[in-house]
Coordinates of C-alpha atoms in Angstrom, one line a residue:
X256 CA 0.0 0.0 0.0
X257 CA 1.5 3.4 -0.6
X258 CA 2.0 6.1 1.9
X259 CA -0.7 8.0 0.7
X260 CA -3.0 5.4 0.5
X261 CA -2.0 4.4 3.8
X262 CA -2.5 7.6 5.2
X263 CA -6.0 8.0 3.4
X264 CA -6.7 4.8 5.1
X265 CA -5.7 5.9 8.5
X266 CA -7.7 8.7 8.6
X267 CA -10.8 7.1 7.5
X268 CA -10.4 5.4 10.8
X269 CA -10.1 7.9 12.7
X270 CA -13.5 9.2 11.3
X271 CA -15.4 6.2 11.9
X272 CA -13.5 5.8 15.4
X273 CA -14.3 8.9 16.6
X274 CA -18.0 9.2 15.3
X275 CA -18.9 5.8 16.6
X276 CA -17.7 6.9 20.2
X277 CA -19.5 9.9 20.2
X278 CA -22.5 8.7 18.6
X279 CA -22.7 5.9 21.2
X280 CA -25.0 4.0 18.6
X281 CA -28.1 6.1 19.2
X282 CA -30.3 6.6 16.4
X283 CA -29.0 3.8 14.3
X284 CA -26.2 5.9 13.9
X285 CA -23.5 3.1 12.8
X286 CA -20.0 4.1 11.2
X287 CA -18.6 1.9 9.3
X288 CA -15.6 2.0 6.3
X289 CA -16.6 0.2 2.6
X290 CA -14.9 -1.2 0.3
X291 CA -14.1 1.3 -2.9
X292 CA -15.9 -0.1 -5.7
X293 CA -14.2 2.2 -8.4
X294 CA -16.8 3.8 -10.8
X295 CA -19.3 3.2 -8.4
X296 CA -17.9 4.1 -5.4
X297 CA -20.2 5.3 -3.0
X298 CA -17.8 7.2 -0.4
X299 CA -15.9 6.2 2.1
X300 CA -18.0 6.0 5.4
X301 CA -21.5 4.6 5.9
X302 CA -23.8 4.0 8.3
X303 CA -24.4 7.9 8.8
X304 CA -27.2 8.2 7.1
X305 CA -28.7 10.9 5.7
X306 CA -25.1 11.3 4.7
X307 CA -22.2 9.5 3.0
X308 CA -18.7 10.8 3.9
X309 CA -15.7 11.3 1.4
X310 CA -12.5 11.8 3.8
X311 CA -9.7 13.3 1.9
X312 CA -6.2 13.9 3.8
X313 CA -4.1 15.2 1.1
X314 CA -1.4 18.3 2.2
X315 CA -3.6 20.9 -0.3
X316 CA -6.8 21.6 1.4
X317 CA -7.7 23.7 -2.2
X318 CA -7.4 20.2 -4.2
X319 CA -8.7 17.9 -1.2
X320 CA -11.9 20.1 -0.5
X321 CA -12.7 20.4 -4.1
X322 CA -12.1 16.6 -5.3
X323 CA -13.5 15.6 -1.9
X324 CA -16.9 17.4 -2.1
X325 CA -17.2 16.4 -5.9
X326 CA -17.0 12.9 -5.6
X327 CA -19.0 13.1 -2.0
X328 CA -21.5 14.4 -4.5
X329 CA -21.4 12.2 -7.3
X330 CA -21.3 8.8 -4.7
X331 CA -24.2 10.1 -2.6
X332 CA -26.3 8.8 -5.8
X333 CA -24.5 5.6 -5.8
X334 CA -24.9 5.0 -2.0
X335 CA -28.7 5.9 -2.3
X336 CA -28.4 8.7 0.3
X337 CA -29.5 12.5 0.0
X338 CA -26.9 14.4 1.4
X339 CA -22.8 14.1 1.0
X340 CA -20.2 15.6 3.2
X341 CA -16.2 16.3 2.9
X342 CA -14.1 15.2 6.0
X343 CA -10.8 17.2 5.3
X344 CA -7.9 16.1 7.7
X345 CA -6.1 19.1 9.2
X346 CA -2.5 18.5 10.0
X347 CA -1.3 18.2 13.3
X348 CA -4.8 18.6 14.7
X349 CA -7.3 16.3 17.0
X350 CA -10.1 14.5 14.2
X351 CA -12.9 16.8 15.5
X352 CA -11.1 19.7 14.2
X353 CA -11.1 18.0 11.0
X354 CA -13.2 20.0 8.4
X355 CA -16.7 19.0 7.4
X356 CA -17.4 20.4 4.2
X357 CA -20.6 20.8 2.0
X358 CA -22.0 23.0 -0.7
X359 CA -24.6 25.3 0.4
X360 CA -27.5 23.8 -1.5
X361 CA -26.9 21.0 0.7
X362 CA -26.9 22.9 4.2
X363 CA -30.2 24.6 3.1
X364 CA -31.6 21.6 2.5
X365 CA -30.7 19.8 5.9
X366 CA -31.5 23.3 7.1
X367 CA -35.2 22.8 5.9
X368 CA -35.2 19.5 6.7
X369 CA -34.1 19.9 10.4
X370 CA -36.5 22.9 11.0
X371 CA -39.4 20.9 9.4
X372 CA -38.7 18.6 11.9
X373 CA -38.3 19.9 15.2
X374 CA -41.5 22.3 13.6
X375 CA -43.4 18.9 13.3
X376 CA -42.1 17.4 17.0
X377 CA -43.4 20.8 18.0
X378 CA -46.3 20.7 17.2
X379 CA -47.3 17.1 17.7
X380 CA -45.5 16.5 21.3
X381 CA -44.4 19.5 22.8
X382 CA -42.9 17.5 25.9
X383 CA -41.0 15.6 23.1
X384 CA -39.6 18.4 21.8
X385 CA -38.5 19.4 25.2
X386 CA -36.7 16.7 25.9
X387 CA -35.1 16.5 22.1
X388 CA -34.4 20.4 22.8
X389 CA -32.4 19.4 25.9
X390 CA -30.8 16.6 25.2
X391 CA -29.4 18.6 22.2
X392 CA -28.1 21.0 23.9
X393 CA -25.9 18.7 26.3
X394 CA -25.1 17.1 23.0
X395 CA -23.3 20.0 22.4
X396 CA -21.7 20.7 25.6
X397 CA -20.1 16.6 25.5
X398 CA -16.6 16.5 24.3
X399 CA -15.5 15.4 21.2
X400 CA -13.0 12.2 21.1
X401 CA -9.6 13.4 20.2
X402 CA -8.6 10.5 18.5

């Protein structure tokens, strides 16, 4: 394997490592690496569903956000999910100050589709939404694994 393969490799681990741990398998919420399947690949982690991930690691962050988000893109299709996401290492940094990078189309949608949401949970349960509202925000306050 070569070194930059190798190092590709590495951080994809990190990734699913770091998510699974702080995920703590709620919500289905399953990282997992997949095998590349060339013309159809269909990104690099799984099991994060709305999303695919596509991690790049490369020492230009110009060439490893761009390729990264194009083929998250184009493999989100392939992999049957809506929305695609860049993880672009940072050098010398912990994984959760890794980038997470998508096009803006994309956060207005997951805007929409978060806001319709907690609109809906709202309206329906408002206890529920309590709880969801507070648990959110401790969600925030956790840590993130270093990695």
């Amino acid at each position: 394997m070569s070194a930059a393969k190798s190092k590709g490799t590495a951080f994809e681990t990190l990734i699913v490592k770091a998510l699974a741990s702080y995920f703590g398998g709620r919500y289905g919420l399953a990282p997992r690496r997949v095998a590349q399947e060339g013309f159809k690949d269909s990104g690099d982690v799984h099991g994060v569903s709305p999303f695919i991930i596509q991690a790049k690691a490369y020492k230009s962050w110009e060439e490893a956000i761009r390729l990264g988000l194009d083929g998250a893109e184009k493999q989100k299709h392939h992999a049957g999910e809506p929305y695609a996401v860049a993880f672009v290492k940072r050098p010398r940094r912990s994984i959760g100050d890794a980038y997470a990078v998508m096009n803006v189309a994309t956060f207005a949608r997951l805007l929409l589709r978060l806001r319709s949401a907690e609109a809906g949970l709202r309206a329906s349960d408002p206890a529920a939404f309590e709880v969801h509202a507070s648990g959110t925000a401790e969600d925030t306050e956790r840590p993130f694994p270093k990695g």
